[in-house]
Amino acid sequence: MKSCGVSLAAAAAASTASFGDEEKKMAAGKASGQSEEDFASLTAEEREVLSGLDSRLFGFLRLHEDGARTKALLLKAVGCYESLILKAEGKVESDFFCQLGHFNLLLEDYPKALSAYQRYYSLQSDYWKNAAFLYGLGLVYFHYNAFQWAIKAFREVLYVDPSFCRAKEIHLRLGLMFKVNTDFESSLKHFQLALIDCNPCTLSNAEIRFHIAHLYETQRKYHSAKEAYEQLLQTENLPAQVKATVLQQLGWMHHTVDQLGDKATKENYAIQCLQKSLEADPNSGQSWYFLGRCYSSIGKVQDAFISYRQSIDKSEASADTWCSIGVLYQQQNQPMDALQAYICAVQLDHGHAAAWMDLGTLYESCNQSQDAIKCYLNATRSKNCSNTSALAARIKYLQNTLDAWSTGHTVSHPPVQQPVHTWCLTPQKLQHLEQLRANRNNLNPAQKLMLEQLESQFVLMQQHQQVPMRQTGVAQVRSTGIANGPTADSSLPTNSVSGQQPQVALTRVPNITQHGIRPTCPGQPMANGPFPAGSTPCSTARTLGSTDTILIGNNHITGSGSNGNVPYLQRNALTLPHNRTNLTSSAEEPWKKQLTNSTQGLHKGQSSHLAGPNSERPLSSTGPSQHLQAAGTGIQNQNGHPTMPSNSVTQGAALNHLPSHTATSGGQQGITLTKESKPSGNTSAVPDSNRHSGETPNSTASVEGLPNHVHQVTADAVSSPSHGDSKSPGLLSSDNPQLSALLMGKANNNVGTGTCDKVNNIHPTVHTKTENSVASSPSSAISTATPSPKSTEQTTTNSVTSLNSPHSGHVVNGDALEDSQSPIKTDPPLTGHKPNSQIIPSMSVSIYPSSSEVLKACRNLGKNGLSNSSILLDKCPPPRPPPPPHPPLPKDKLNPPTPSIYLENKRDAFFPPLHQFCTNPNNPVTVIRGLAGALKLDLGLFSTKTLVEANNEHLVEVRTQLLQPSDENWDPTGTKKIWRCESSKSQTTIAKYAQYQASSFQESLKEENEKKSHHKDHSDNESTSSDNSGRRRKGPFKAIKFGTNVDLSDDRKWKLQLHELTKLPAFVRVVSAGNLLSHVGHTILGMNTVQLYMKVPGSRTPGHQENNNFCSVNINIGPGDCEWFVVPENYWGVMNDFCERNNMNFLMGSWWPNLEDLYEANVPVYRFIQRPGDLVWINAGTVHWVQAIGWCNNIAWNVGPLTACQYKLSVERYEWNKLQSVKSIVPMVHLSWNIARNIKVSDPKLFEMIKYCLLRTLKQCQTLREALIAAGKEIAWHERTKEEPAHYCSICEVEVFNLLYVTNESNSRKTYIVHCLDCARKISGNLENFVVLEQYKMEDLMQVYDQFTLAPPLPSSLS
């Protein structure tokens, strides 16, 4: 890893010069306001200290506690560097900007850190070698919730330096971000990787275990979550705050989740957990609130109210708490107190749909229909409202009522489907109420709950009947017998307002907020009330204005009340539906309303409320001590309807509960980024929005934009990252205009705000002196049009070439390629750039030296022990998806004809040009029509009937899907088109699926016959299918079952079937000498073995590329057809971008492309029908998705043509998988050595790539052996057995070649659980708990390497 240290001596020398009047203009650059002399110079001691400070110390420096000297030094260094940059007009070494970025990051000055990092990024072409820079950049993106970019930066750190000292921190943050993005599998993997790492981290292992347990809860795996929580509680010396948080989650989960037992048992357990949580942390307002909800649900009104009061006393006011208080008041027939509570709720959270609905109901019960309508309208405007249609119907009815009243006419009752008042009781319900009251002592819990609900509705009905209509249309509330406090056990304390004027009307107030100023809400003393004077967030002053006094548009300005009331931007993290409303999220968006703290789990350090992007906010800690906060996955209303969590995060809490145990990152690292934020004043930089008390940020601003994105800040543009073609955050202005201009670059530097791809894209194409683009993967430098080594040496430049570029005609034969990974790694060594002036010319070390020369070059490299850095060679840049081909295709070329070949006889099938046509990279797909007939294949051997007769109990994986049109993909409700294509997984047998397949066919025939009697004859199967699809396109969709991944690898069970496939031409056979996958040496199910698919109409194989980009063969057995959609390989980057935009994982997710999106993006789509007997050849890297039109079976497998294109694409995907933390099913290093042993390669391009891989891994093996021996580690011999599979790390799933690291325990038990070196060292730094096993003698590897030479070309190509 290249050091990011700068020439501090040069900085100090330059800073000693006189800067004259220019320096006086640097007020903003001098962050601490120090005088000129303070910046004069850096001493030798200071330079030494600064040389050890970079991004890796973020979260571990206590600048606000005992690090005052370090902070002063950092401020001095920042001033010195900025002065130097100003004096030099920005023309300084790039490392200055990198170091400046580190210093600002450690000072938590994120705008300046981002600006400096971006400047370094634009100047340093090989920035990716600097892991500390990538880590710092990732932390800044993380701070701004720009997760897409943060994930990329962190992944690149792990790619270029797997042993990075902050790998645990990276895995933790990746886990949190994937959790927010609902990529739960990736989240769990990274949490587990963080958990096994023994290095320090900003969260403890107990807190990480909490996140894992909460992850299960978020996935609705409630029993797993409960088990994980309870195991965590058994941990010795569990910190009190973690214990409190775990108990809080456990209690709330039992309150909200029905699967965990009967109601009485659950509520009792929930209350016990919450009480224990409060014993551990009595100051948790959230726990008090949850306890109040539990008490309320079992009818303990007084206890509930006391808990709500404690919640408000212990923490800042919450709209949820006030809304719940309002519900309690309303249930107890105290409308004025309910009114005040609801007003407080909607002023704290202007988009709180439940509060608006409850407030509307209250108004309506008092015959204030106009106000009720406005409240209902506000509820419908909230994005948290899920029953908009019912509200719209109610609004319409009320409007009709008002119109009729004004004209003196009566209005008919609303239709049955429209909602009615929750307090209206039918005669049947009244009779039921009397029966329940008569048997009050003998009721079960469900009946008791029903009685409570009916009694509360009866009270409201009586109240409504007592309210006369006045000519003004304003209702007057009669005395309810509540004078100045509770008069009965069931009554709640009242506000003084209600007590003093029991007959006050709910009147309107002037529209004092028309100009965007919210009325102040001074605290009001309450007689016998639960809230002390000054604690009430807002007061209604005995009136509630019409809704326009509360709805003031998007600008919500905090009032100046003495109680410090919270601005409207103070969003709640969850919608709290109550028993008067039902605001649960719809099923198609399962995580839309998640509590911020449940997304984040644990929150340390001081924090205040910050508005969140999706009406989410963190729950604040209550003191300067470090505080952990967490809450439920989805708060449930009192009828048990859960509100689902959201897939977005709260700005400010967005994983910034990660701030460490230290003050440096202990403050809440976030800024308010919501649509409602507006720039204030003349500020021009993104602030560090929450510093420790008493500290003033150097620059402040509000930001306008979308959730999780960095957006435009006044004049300095910060583009949205939500789309693949968007720009990276640009250079943010610092508080020094001159310095800002320099940091953003001059016009000739191609650096600016939103104007230059080089800076404003997180990893754009590196600008070069040539027109070539950056390589898309490490192997991209190995061109398919390779000149001689001599020409390569002559064309060495500073440019970066791409294989996907038409200009890429250079191959790199030497050391410039040789460090795609640290020598410790065993990955294929293909690089993505041509050597530049700082890299060894490509031919200075040929890839043709003998093995002895290779090993000689590695000698003595390990004398200093196991080094983390790449000692021998430079690394290659991390792989990246290819950009869209340029120029884009015209619209009339986006539906190209599918290459098809029609076979008439066996000779056609074995004609050599057929092989060449299929493997031609210009043909992404080839349909070979009539193959079965030409070769006389007996497809009946693969029919359902024959399969049942052969092995009826054979296992079948079943995917339950929704029947949809083949060219569309709707959400489950049929309301919008989406990319996510979910299915549930189960298992059955061939016999049972065959029965389902047959019954499905019979049902379809029956439907067809019924349709014929009413409609035109639709005899054609395809038209019937499309007709059904058309009828169902808007839902509800029928559920279907797709039998997939039926393994036919066992030659004993499927001898006849597998023998029949030997009739195929060699290039499409499962096993052949020219098939790379036949040389793996072991079985890879579904790739070098046959798999069967059993389908009914609508069965879908979602979009994907084949594993490691190998080619695929698919034969339709029939009797029905399949429809295919195919996109060429060079557009996979576009498809990956679409998946990211739709919050999908391109490699592991289940997605079905929207054809309209592809058309707009100029992506060509091949679309064709595969009929029985047709073979579809999917070329290397082709993206495709398939849907069955009729009832059919298909068989498929993968093949690897012995071509340079296939090998190159496979290695590219191998590296991309590594970057994405995805296992490569094909072990490319292992395969490359087997190819060298078994095959004579005559293609120069293919030979060079394989030879290079051998060279790379040979050097890595030797370097590692030397290092292990130097460290005194014994290497044990463990010879490979026949057909022994390649080995993968059991932790991170990367391929492990030759040297295997197994624990002592695993070795003694002969289980041989393998680890890679990096994971082994994370578990045990000096490998004392590990045994190193060697599977190949170095002499054997040297022999294979030396004997693998370029074979003479064959006289003619063979099929």
PDB file of N, CA and C in Angstrom, residues 353-393:
ATOM      1  N   ALA A 353     -49.408  10.849  10.190  1.00  0.00           N
ATOM      2  CA  ALA A 353     -50.724  10.546   9.643  1.00  0.00           C
ATOM      3  C   ALA A 353     -51.693  10.102  10.730  1.00  0.00           C
ATOM      4  N   ALA A 354     -51.228   9.289  11.669  1.00  0.00           N
ATOM      5  CA  ALA A 354     -52.128   8.789  12.715  1.00  0.00           C
ATOM      6  C   ALA A 354     -52.681   9.930  13.546  1.00  0.00           C
ATOM      7  N   ALA A 355     -51.818  10.881  13.889  1.00  0.00           N
ATOM      8  CA  ALA A 355     -52.288  12.013  14.694  1.00  0.00           C
ATOM      9  C   ALA A 355     -53.298  12.852  13.925  1.00  0.00           C
ATOM     10  N   TRP A 356     -53.034  13.096  12.644  1.00  0.00           N
ATOM     11  CA  TRP A 356     -53.993  13.856  11.836  1.00  0.00           C
ATOM     12  C   TRP A 356     -55.325  13.129  11.747  1.00  0.00           C
ATOM     13  N   MET A 357     -55.298  11.829  11.588  1.00  0.00           N
ATOM     14  CA  MET A 357     -56.547  11.088  11.488  1.00  0.00           C
ATOM     15  C   MET A 357     -57.306  11.097  12.813  1.00  0.00           C
ATOM     16  N   ASP A 358     -56.572  10.899  13.902  1.00  0.00           N
ATOM     17  CA  ASP A 358     -57.236  10.946  15.202  1.00  0.00           C
ATOM     18  C   ASP A 358     -57.788  12.335  15.480  1.00  0.00           C
ATOM     19  N   LEU A 359     -57.037  13.358  15.083  1.00  0.00           N
ATOM     20  CA  LEU A 359     -57.512  14.726  15.271  1.00  0.00           C
ATOM     21  C   LEU A 359     -58.759  14.972  14.422  1.00  0.00           C
ATOM     22  N   GLY A 360     -58.752  14.464  13.187  1.00  0.00           N
ATOM     23  CA  GLY A 360     -59.933  14.593  12.349  1.00  0.00           C
ATOM     24  C   GLY A 360     -61.132  13.897  12.950  1.00  0.00           C
ATOM     25  N   THR A 361     -60.927  12.723  13.503  1.00  0.00           N
ATOM     26  CA  THR A 361     -62.017  12.000  14.152  1.00  0.00           C
ATOM     27  C   THR A 361     -62.567  12.804  15.332  1.00  0.00           C
ATOM     28  N   LEU A 362     -61.667  13.411  16.093  1.00  0.00           N
ATOM     29  CA  LEU A 362     -62.091  14.220  17.230  1.00  0.00           C
ATOM     30  C   LEU A 362     -62.931  15.409  16.761  1.00  0.00           C
ATOM     31  N   TYR A 363     -62.453  16.104  15.729  1.00  0.00           N
ATOM     32  CA  TYR A 363     -63.226  17.219  15.184  1.00  0.00           C
ATOM     33  C   TYR A 363     -64.594  16.747  14.695  1.00  0.00           C
ATOM     34  N   GLU A 364     -64.590  15.633  14.009  1.00  0.00           N
ATOM     35  CA  GLU A 364     -65.839  15.135  13.442  1.00  0.00           C
ATOM     36  C   GLU A 364     -66.818  14.781  14.554  1.00  0.00           C
ATOM     37  N   SER A 365     -66.302  14.236  15.661  1.00  0.00           N
ATOM     38  CA  SER A 365     -67.191  13.895  16.776  1.00  0.00           C
ATOM     39  C   SER A 365     -67.820  15.143  17.377  1.00  0.00           C
ATOM     40  N   CYS A 366     -67.214  16.308  17.158  1.00  0.00           N
ATOM     41  CA  CYS A 366     -67.743  17.576  17.646  1.00  0.00           C
ATOM     42  C   CYS A 366     -68.431  18.359  16.532  1.00  0.00           C
ATOM     43  N   ASN A 367     -68.718  17.668  15.424  1.00  0.00           N
ATOM     44  CA  ASN A 367     -69.429  18.269  14.296  1.00  0.00           C
ATOM     45  C   ASN A 367     -68.688  19.449  13.682  1.00  0.00           C
ATOM     46  N   GLN A 368     -67.344  19.446  13.753  1.00  0.00           N
ATOM     47  CA  GLN A 368     -66.559  20.459  13.052  1.00  0.00           C
ATOM     48  C   GLN A 368     -66.037  19.839  11.767  1.00  0.00           C
ATOM     49  N   SER A 369     -66.942  19.693  10.834  1.00  0.00           N
ATOM     50  CA  SER A 369     -66.620  18.921   9.629  1.00  0.00           C
ATOM     51  C   SER A 369     -65.531  19.564   8.794  1.00  0.00           C
ATOM     52  N   GLN A 370     -65.554  20.910   8.705  1.00  0.00           N
ATOM     53  CA  GLN A 370     -64.523  21.560   7.889  1.00  0.00           C
ATOM     54  C   GLN A 370     -63.132  21.284   8.436  1.00  0.00           C
ATOM     55  N   ASP A 371     -62.982  21.375   9.738  1.00  0.00           N
ATOM     56  CA  ASP A 371     -61.677  21.094  10.331  1.00  0.00           C
ATOM     57  C   ASP A 371     -61.324  19.617  10.190  1.00  0.00           C
ATOM     58  N   ALA A 372     -62.327  18.770  10.321  1.00  0.00           N
ATOM     59  CA  ALA A 372     -62.070  17.338  10.152  1.00  0.00           C
ATOM     60  C   ALA A 372     -61.578  17.049   8.745  1.00  0.00           C
ATOM     61  N   ILE A 373     -62.186  17.701   7.754  1.00  0.00           N
ATOM     62  CA  ILE A 373     -61.763  17.483   6.372  1.00  0.00           C
ATOM     63  C   ILE A 373     -60.306  17.892   6.189  1.00  0.00           C
ATOM     64  N   LYS A 374     -59.926  19.022   6.755  1.00  0.00           N
ATOM     65  CA  LYS A 374     -58.546  19.481   6.600  1.00  0.00           C
ATOM     66  C   LYS A 374     -57.571  18.515   7.278  1.00  0.00           C
ATOM     67  N   CYS A 375     -57.976  18.003   8.423  1.00  0.00           N
ATOM     68  CA  CYS A 375     -57.103  17.027   9.090  1.00  0.00           C
ATOM     69  C   CYS A 375     -56.953  15.769   8.252  1.00  0.00           C
ATOM     70  N   TYR A 376     -58.058  15.285   7.697  1.00  0.00           N
ATOM     71  CA  TYR A 376     -57.985  14.089   6.856  1.00  0.00           C
ATOM     72  C   TYR A 376     -57.138  14.347   5.609  1.00  0.00           C
ATOM     73  N   LEU A 377     -57.256  15.565   5.048  1.00  0.00           N
ATOM     74  CA  LEU A 377     -56.420  15.897   3.887  1.00  0.00           C
ATOM     75  C   LEU A 377     -54.948  15.875   4.262  1.00  0.00           C
ATOM     76  N   ASN A 378     -54.633  16.413   5.417  1.00  0.00           N
ATOM     77  CA  ASN A 378     -53.238  16.374   5.861  1.00  0.00           C
ATOM     78  C   ASN A 378     -52.755  14.940   6.032  1.00  0.00           C
ATOM     79  N   ALA A 379     -53.639  14.085   6.533  1.00  0.00           N
ATOM     80  CA  ALA A 379     -53.255  12.677   6.699  1.00  0.00           C
ATOM     81  C   ALA A 379     -52.978  12.045   5.346  1.00  0.00           C
ATOM     82  N   THR A 380     -53.790  12.357   4.345  1.00  0.00           N
ATOM     83  CA  THR A 380     -53.577  11.749   3.022  1.00  0.00           C
ATOM     84  C   THR A 380     -52.299  12.255   2.379  1.00  0.00           C
ATOM     85  N   ARG A 381     -51.873  13.468   2.741  1.00  0.00           N
ATOM     86  CA  ARG A 381     -50.638  14.004   2.168  1.00  0.00           C
ATOM     87  C   ARG A 381     -49.393  13.365   2.767  1.00  0.00           C
ATOM     88  N   SER A 382     -49.553  12.738   3.903  1.00  0.00           N
ATOM     89  CA  SER A 382     -48.406  12.118   4.561  1.00  0.00           C
ATOM     90  C   SER A 382     -47.997  10.854   3.829  1.00  0.00           C
ATOM     91  N   LYS A 383     -46.698  10.671   3.654  1.00  0.00           N
ATOM     92  CA  LYS A 383     -46.229   9.465   2.986  1.00  0.00           C
ATOM     93  C   LYS A 383     -46.374   8.243   3.881  1.00  0.00           C
ATOM     94  N   ASN A 384     -46.719   8.470   5.151  1.00  0.00           N
ATOM     95  CA  ASN A 384     -46.923   7.350   6.061  1.00  0.00           C
ATOM     96  C   ASN A 384     -48.353   6.837   6.057  1.00  0.00           C
ATOM     97  N   CYS A 385     -49.204   7.466   5.262  1.00  0.00           N
ATOM     98  CA  CYS A 385     -50.616   7.084   5.255  1.00  0.00           C
ATOM     99  C   CYS A 385     -50.825   5.927   4.282  1.00  0.00           C
ATOM    100  N   SER A 386     -51.452   4.870   4.769  1.00  0.00           N
ATOM    101  CA  SER A 386     -51.631   3.681   3.933  1.00  0.00           C
ATOM    102  C   SER A 386     -53.084   3.433   3.546  1.00  0.00           C
ATOM    103  N   ASN A 387     -54.031   4.220   4.068  1.00  0.00           N
ATOM    104  CA  ASN A 387     -55.439   4.014   3.702  1.00  0.00           C
ATOM    105  C   ASN A 387     -56.025   5.280   3.097  1.00  0.00           C
ATOM    106  N   THR A 388     -55.315   5.789   2.109  1.00  0.00           N
ATOM    107  CA  THR A 388     -55.713   7.042   1.476  1.00  0.00           C
ATOM    108  C   THR A 388     -57.094   6.944   0.850  1.00  0.00           C
ATOM    109  N   SER A 389     -57.414   5.809   0.241  1.00  0.00           N
ATOM    110  CA  SER A 389     -58.699   5.680  -0.454  1.00  0.00           C
ATOM    111  C   SER A 389     -59.865   5.789   0.520  1.00  0.00           C
ATOM    112  N   ALA A 390     -59.745   5.167   1.694  1.00  0.00           N
ATOM    113  CA  ALA A 390     -60.809   5.254   2.690  1.00  0.00           C
ATOM    114  C   ALA A 390     -60.973   6.682   3.189  1.00  0.00           C
ATOM    115  N   LEU A 391     -59.845   7.356   3.395  1.00  0.00           N
ATOM    116  CA  LEU A 391     -59.919   8.745   3.830  1.00  0.00           C
ATOM    117  C   LEU A 391     -60.547   9.621   2.758  1.00  0.00           C
ATOM    118  N   ALA A 392     -60.188   9.370   1.508  1.00  0.00           N
ATOM    119  CA  ALA A 392     -60.753  10.157   0.413  1.00  0.00           C
ATOM    120  C   ALA A 392     -62.272  10.002   0.370  1.00  0.00           C
ATOM    121  N   ALA A 393     -62.755   8.783   0.582  1.00  0.00           N
ATOM    122  CA  ALA A 393     -64.199   8.552   0.598  1.00  0.00           C
ATOM    123  C   ALA A 393     -64.855   9.299   1.751  1.00  0.00           C
TER     124      ALA A 393
END
